[in-house]
Coordinates of C-alpha atoms in Angstrom, one line a residue:
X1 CA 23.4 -2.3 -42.3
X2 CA 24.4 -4.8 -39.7
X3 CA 22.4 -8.4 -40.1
X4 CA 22.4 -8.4 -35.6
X5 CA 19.2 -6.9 -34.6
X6 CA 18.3 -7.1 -30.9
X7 CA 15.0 -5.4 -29.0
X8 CA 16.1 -2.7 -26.1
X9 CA 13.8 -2.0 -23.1
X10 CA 13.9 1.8 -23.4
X11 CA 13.2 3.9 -20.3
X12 CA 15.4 7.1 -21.3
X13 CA 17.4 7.1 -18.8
X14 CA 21.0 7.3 -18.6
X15 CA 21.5 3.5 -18.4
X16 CA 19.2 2.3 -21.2
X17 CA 20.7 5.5 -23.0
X18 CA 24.2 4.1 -22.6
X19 CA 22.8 0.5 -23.8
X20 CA 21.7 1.9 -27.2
X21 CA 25.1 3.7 -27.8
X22 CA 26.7 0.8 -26.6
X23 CA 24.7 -1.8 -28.6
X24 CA 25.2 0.3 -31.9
X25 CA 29.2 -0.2 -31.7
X26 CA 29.0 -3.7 -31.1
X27 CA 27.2 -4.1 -34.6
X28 CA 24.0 -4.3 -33.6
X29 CA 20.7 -2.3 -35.3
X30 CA 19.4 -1.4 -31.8
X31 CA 15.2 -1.1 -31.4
X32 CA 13.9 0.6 -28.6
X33 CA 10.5 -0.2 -26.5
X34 CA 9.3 2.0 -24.2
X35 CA 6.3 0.5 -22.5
X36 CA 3.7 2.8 -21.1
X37 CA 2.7 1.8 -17.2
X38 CA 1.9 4.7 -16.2
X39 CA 3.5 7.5 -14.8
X40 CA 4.7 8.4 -18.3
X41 CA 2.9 12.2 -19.3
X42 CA 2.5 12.6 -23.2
X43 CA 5.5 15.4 -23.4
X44 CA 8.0 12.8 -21.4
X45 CA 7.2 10.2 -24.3
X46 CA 7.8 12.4 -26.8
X47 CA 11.1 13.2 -25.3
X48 CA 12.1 8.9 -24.8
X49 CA 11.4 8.8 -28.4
X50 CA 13.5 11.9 -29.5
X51 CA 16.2 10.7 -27.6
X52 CA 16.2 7.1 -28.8
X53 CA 16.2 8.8 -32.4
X54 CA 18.8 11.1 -31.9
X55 CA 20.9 8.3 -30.0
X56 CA 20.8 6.3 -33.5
X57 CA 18.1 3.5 -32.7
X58 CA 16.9 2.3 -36.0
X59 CA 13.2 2.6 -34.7
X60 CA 11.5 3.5 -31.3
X61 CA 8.1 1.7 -30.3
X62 CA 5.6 3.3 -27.6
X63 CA 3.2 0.3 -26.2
X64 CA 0.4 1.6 -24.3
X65 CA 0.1 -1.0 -21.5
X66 CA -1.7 0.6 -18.7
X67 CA -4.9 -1.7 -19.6
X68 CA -3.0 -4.8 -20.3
X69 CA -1.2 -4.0 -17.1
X70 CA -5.0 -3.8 -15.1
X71 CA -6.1 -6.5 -16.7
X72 CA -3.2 -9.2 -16.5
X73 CA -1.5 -7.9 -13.2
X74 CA -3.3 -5.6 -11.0
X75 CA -7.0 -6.9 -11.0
X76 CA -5.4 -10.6 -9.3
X77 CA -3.4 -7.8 -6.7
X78 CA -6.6 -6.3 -5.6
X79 CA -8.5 -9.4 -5.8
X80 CA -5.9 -11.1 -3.4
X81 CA -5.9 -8.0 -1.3
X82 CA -1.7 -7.8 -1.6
X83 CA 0.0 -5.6 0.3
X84 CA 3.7 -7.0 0.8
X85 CA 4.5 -6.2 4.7
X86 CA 1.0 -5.2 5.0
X87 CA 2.2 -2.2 3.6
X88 CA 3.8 -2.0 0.2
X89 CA 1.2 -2.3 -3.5
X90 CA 4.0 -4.4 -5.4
X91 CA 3.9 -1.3 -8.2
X92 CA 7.4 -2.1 -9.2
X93 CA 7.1 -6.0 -9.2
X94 CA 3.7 -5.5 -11.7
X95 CA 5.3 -3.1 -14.3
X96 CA 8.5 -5.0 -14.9
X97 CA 7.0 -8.3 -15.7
X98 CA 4.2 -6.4 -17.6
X99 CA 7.1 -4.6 -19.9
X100 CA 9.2 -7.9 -20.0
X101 CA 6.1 -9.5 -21.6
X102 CA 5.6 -6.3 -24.0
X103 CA 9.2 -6.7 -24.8
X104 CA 9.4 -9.9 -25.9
X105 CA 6.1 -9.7 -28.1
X106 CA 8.2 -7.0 -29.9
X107 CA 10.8 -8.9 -30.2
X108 CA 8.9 -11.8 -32.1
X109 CA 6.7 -9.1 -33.8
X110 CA 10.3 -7.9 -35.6
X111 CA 12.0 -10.7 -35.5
X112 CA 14.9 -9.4 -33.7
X113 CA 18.0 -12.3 -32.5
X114 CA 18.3 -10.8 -29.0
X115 CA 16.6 -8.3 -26.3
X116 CA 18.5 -6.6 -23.8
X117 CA 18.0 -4.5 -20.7
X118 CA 19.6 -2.2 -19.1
X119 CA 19.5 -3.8 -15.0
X120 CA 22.1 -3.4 -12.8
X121 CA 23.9 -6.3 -11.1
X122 CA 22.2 -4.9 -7.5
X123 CA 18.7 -4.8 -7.7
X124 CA 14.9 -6.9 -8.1
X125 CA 14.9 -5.8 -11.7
X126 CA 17.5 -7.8 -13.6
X127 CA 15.9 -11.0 -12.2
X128 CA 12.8 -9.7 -13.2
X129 CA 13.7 -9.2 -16.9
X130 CA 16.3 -11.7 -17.1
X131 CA 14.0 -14.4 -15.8
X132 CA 11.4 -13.1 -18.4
X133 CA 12.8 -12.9 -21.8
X134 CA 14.4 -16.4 -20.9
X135 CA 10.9 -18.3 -20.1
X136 CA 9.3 -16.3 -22.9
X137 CA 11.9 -16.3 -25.9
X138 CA 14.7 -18.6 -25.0
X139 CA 15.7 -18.8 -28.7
X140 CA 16.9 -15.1 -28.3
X141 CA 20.3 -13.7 -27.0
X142 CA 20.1 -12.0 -23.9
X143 CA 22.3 -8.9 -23.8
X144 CA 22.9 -6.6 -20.4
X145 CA 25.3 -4.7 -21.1
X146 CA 25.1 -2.3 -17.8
X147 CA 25.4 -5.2 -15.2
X148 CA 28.1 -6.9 -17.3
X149 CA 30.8 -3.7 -18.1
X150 CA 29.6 -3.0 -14.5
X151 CA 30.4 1.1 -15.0
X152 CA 29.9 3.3 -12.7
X153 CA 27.3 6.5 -13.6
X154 CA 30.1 8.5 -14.0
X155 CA 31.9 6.1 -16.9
X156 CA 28.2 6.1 -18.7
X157 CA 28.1 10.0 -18.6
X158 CA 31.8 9.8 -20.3
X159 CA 31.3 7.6 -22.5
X160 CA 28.0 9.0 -24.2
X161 CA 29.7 12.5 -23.9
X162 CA 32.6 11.4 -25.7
X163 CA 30.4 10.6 -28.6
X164 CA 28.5 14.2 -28.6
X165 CA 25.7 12.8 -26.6
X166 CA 25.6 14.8 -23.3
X167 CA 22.9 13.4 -20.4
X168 CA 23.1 15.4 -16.9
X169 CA 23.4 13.2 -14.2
X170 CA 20.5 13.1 -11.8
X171 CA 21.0 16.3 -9.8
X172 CA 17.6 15.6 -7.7
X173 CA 18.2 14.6 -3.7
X174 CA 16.2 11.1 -4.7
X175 CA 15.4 8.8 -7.2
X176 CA 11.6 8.8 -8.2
X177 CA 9.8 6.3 -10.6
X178 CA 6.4 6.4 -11.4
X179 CA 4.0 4.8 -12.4
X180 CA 0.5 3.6 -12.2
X181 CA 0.2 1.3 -9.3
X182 CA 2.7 3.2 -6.9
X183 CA 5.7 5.4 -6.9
X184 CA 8.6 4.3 -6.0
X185 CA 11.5 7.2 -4.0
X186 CA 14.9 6.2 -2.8
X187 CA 17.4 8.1 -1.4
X188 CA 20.2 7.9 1.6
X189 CA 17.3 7.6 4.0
X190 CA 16.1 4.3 2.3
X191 CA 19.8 3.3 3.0
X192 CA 19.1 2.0 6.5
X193 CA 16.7 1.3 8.8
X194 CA 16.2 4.1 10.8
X195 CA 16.2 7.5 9.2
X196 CA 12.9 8.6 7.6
X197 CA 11.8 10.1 4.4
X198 CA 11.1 13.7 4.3
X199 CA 7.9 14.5 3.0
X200 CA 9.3 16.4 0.0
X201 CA 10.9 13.5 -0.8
X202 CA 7.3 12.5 -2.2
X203 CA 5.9 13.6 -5.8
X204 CA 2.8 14.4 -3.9
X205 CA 5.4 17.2 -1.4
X206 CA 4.4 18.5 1.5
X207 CA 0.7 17.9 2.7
X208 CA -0.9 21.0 3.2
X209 CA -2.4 21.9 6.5
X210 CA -5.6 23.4 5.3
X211 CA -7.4 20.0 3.9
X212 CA -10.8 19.1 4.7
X213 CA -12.3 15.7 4.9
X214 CA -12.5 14.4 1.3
X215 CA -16.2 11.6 1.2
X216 CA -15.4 9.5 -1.9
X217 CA -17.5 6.1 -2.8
X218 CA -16.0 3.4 -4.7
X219 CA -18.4 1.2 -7.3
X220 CA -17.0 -2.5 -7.7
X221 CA -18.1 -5.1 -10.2
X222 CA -16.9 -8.7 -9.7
X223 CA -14.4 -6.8 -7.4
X224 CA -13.3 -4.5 -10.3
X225 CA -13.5 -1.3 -9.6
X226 CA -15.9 0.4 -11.9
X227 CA -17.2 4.1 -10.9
X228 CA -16.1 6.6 -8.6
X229 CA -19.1 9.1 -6.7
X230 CA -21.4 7.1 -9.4
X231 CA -19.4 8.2 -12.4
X232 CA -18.5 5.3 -14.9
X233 CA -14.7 5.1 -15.4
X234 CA -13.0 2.2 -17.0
X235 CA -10.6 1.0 -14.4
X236 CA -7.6 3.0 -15.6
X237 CA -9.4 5.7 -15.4
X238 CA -10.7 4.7 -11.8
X239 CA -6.8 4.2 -10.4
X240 CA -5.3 7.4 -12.3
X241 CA -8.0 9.4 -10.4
X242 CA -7.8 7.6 -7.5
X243 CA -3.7 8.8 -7.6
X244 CA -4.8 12.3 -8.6
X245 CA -7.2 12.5 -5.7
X246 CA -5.2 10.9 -2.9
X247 CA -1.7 12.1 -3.6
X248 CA -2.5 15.8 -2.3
X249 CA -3.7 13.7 1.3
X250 CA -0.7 11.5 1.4
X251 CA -2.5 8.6 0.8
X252 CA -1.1 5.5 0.9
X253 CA 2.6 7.4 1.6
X254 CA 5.3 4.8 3.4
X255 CA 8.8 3.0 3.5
X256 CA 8.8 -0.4 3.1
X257 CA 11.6 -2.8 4.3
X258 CA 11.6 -6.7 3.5
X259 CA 13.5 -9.3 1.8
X260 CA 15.3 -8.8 -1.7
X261 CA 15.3 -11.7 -4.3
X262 CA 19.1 -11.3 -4.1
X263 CA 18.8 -12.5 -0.2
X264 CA 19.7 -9.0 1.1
X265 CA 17.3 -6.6 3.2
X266 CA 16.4 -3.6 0.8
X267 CA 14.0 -0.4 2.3
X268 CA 12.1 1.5 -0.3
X269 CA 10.0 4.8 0.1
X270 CA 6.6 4.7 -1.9
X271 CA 3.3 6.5 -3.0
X272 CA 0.7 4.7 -3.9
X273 CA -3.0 6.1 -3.3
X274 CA -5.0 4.1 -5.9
X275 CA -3.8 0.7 -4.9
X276 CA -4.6 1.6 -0.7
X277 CA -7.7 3.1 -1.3
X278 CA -8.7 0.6 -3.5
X279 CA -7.7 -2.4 -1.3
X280 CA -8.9 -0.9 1.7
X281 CA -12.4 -0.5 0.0
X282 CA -12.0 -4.1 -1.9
X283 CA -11.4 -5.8 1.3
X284 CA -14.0 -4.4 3.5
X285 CA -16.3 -5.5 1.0
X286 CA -15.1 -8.8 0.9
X287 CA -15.7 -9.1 4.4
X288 CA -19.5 -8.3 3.5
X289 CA -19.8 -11.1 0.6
X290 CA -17.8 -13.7 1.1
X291 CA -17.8 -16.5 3.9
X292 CA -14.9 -16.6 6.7
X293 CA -13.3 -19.6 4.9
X294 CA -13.2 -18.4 1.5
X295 CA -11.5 -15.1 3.4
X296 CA -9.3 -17.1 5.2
X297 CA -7.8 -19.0 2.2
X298 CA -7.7 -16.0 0.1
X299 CA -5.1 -14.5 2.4
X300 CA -3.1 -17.2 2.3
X301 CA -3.6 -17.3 -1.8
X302 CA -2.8 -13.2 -2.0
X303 CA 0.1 -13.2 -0.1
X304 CA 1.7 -16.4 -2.4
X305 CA 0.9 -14.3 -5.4
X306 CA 1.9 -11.3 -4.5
X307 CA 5.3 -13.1 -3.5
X308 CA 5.7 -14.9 -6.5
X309 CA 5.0 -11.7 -8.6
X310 CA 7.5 -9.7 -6.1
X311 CA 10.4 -12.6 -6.4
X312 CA 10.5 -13.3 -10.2
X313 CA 8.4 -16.5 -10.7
X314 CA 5.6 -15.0 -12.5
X315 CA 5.8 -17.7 -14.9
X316 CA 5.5 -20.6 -12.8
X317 CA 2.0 -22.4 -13.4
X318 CA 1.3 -22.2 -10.1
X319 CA 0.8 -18.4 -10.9
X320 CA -2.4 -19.1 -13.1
X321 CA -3.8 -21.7 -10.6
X322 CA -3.4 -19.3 -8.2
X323 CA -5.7 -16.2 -10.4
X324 CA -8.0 -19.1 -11.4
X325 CA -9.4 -18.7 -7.4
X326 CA -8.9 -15.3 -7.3
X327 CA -11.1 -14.4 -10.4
X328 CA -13.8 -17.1 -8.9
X329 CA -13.6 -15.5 -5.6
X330 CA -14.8 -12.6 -7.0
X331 CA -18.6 -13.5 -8.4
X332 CA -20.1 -11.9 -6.0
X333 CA -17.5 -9.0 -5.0
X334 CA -20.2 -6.4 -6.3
X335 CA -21.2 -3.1 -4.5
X336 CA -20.1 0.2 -3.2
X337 CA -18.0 1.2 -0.6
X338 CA -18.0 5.0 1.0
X339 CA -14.8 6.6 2.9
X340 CA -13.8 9.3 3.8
X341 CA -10.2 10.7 3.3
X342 CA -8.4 13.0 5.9
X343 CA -4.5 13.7 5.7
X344 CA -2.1 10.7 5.7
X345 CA -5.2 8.8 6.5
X346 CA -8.3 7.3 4.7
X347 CA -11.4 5.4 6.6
X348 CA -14.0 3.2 5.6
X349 CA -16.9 4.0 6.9
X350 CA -19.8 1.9 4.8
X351 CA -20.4 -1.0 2.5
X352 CA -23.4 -2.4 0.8
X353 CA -24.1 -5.1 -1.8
X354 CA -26.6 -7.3 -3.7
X355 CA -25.2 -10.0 -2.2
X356 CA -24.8 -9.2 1.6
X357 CA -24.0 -11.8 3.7
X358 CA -25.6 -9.5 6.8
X359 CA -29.3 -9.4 7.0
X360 CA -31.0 -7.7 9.9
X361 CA -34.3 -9.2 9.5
X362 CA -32.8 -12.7 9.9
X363 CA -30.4 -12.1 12.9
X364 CA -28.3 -9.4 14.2
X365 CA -25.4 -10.0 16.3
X366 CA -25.6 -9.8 20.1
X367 CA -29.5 -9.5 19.7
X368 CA -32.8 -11.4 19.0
X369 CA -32.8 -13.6 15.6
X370 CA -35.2 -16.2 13.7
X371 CA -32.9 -18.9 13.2
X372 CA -32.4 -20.7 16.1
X373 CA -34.0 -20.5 19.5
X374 CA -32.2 -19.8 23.0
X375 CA -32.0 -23.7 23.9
X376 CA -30.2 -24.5 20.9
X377 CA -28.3 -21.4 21.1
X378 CA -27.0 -23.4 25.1
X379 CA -26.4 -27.0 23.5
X380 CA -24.5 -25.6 20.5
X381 CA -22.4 -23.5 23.0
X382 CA -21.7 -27.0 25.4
X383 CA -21.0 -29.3 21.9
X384 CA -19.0 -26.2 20.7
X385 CA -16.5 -26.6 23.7
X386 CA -16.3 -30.3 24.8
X387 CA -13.1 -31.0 23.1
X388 CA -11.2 -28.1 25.0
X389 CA -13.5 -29.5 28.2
X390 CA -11.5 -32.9 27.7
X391 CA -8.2 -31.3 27.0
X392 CA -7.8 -29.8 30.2
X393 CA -9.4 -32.7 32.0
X394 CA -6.5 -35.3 30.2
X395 CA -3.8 -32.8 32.0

């Protein structure tokens, strides 16, 4: 048995498939991870680990992450309300660092010399995992052996059919991966800027016509999502029926176009109903607990974090500064929030909390209050605008 033992991130699909063949002739004793983020039903695991087997891994590990994946990634991306582009949940971005980190506690668990992946030289991913398995286990060789040969899909098919191991190329229209924060879909519409994603495109498919108005209330606690309709759910549980609900609606359905790490424009089609419905209902009831400056600087926190998730620099220590304010922010983030869910669309119609901000008996906005009379209500107004009053008189 070859000494050389290195730790593969295992998704079962053609590339990593190639890497473990690949790996084996090079000498090494090849270990396969498969992390669970979601998206991954119990039959599909079963197959990942029956074709690591069968491709001559010496052992295949399953790591249930969905909770570390709440717990480490997602909780900070709904506390900071991150949408990239106002639009798109980060899903991606989450899961890769989340299975990086999985990875390389395997790694050290077996006490493997190297981890590889199976990236191309193109995409987000391969600074992702490169960047990750270097910050977290330098000592370790890093092997990519799909952006290094640089083969086409074609030459992987080949080269694994050669060796009696025969793995259809895709034959779908578009490349789907899911999991539990968002779906991602590509396909020649994603390839510019103009042409749009059909809607069969989407794992959800088309939305059908006869759908009535769907109520639904959300249950935070320290602006974690705890119950849905009243029912207690751990917060996996909250986001996997959140997806199950809003998928039929088209919830949270979209093509997002921004900025690569590589420097390049990319577009990306994506389905993510949990993480819109839930920061749709986290924000409104931010906007009922918290104060306009603690808002204010928490947009400006969420969007840094979401960008240093998106672009690689997870590990930066700015990173844990930056979910030190988020997790304080959220003391008080505590209540329920009702919408109601209509095709393509979802509206928030109510909030309440313990710790409202908004008391009718004390004043109500654009009516009588108890707090300050009408004549200081006319010399706060004149204080309020003498600077701009002396601004247009220095002119």
């Amino acid at each position: 048995m070859s000494k050389k033992s290195v730790v593969l991130a295992f998704s079962g699909g053609l590339d990593t498939a190639f890497c473990t063949v690949y790996l084996r002739e090079q000498g090494w004793d090849v270990t396969t991870v498969t992390v669970d983020t979601g998206g991954f039903p119990p039959e599909q695991l079963e197959r990942i680990q029956a074709l690591s087997q069968k491709l001559g891994s010496v052992a295949h590990h399953t790591v249930d992450a969905r909770d570390t994946l709440f717990q480490g990634y997602l909780r900070f991306l709904v506390a900071g309300n991150v949408l990239r582009g106002q639009l798109y949940p980060l899903s991606v971005s989450a899961e890769r660092a989340c299975q990086a980190v999985e990875a390389v506690r395997m790694a050290e668990k077996l006490g493997v010399q190297a981890v590889a992946h199976g990236s191309t030289g193109a995409g987000n991913d391969q600074v992702r995992f490169d960047v990750a398995f270097r910050t977290l286990a330098p000592q370790l060789q890093l092997i990519t052996p799909i952006r290094d040969l640089a083969l086409s899909r074609q030459q992987e098919i080949s080269f694994l059919a050669e060796r009696g191991f025969h793995l259809p190329a895709k034959t779908g229209t578009y490349s789907v991966n899911e999991g539990m924060w968002g779906t991602s879909v590509g396909g020649r519409e994603t390839l510019d800027s103009w042409s749009t994603l059909p809607e069969a495109a989407f794992p959800g498919g088309e939305i059908p016509t006869d759908l009535k108005p769907l109520p639904l209330i959300i249950s935070f606690e320290k602006g974690v999502p705890v119950a849905l309709d009243g029912k207690a759910m751990s917060a996996v549980e909250v986001v996997e029926k959140l997806n199950a609900i809003g998928r039929p609606y088209g919830i949270g359905r979209g093509v997002h176009l921004g900025d690569t790490i590589l420097g390049i424009k990319g577009r990306v089609g994506f389905e993510a109903p949990a993480a819109h419905l839930l920061i749709a209902s986290h924000r409104e009831l931010e906007k009922l607990v918290l104060s306009g400056k603690q808002l204010f600087w928490k947009e400006t926190v969420g969007n840094l974090y979401g960008s240093l998730l998106h672009e690689g620099h997870f590990f930066d220590p700015l990173v844990k500064d930056l979910e030190a304010f988020l997790a304080s922010s959220q003391d008080r983030v505590t209540g329920e929030v009702k919408l109601v869910l209509t095709p393509r669309a979802h509206v928030v119609e109510g909030v309440r909390s313990p710790h409202s901000l908004m008391d009718a008996k004390v004043a109500t906005y654009g009516e009588a209050n108890v707090l300050w009379t009408g004549t200081e209500a006319a010399g706060f107004a004149k204080l309020y605008g003498v600077a701009q009053m002396l601004s247009q008189k220095a002119k």
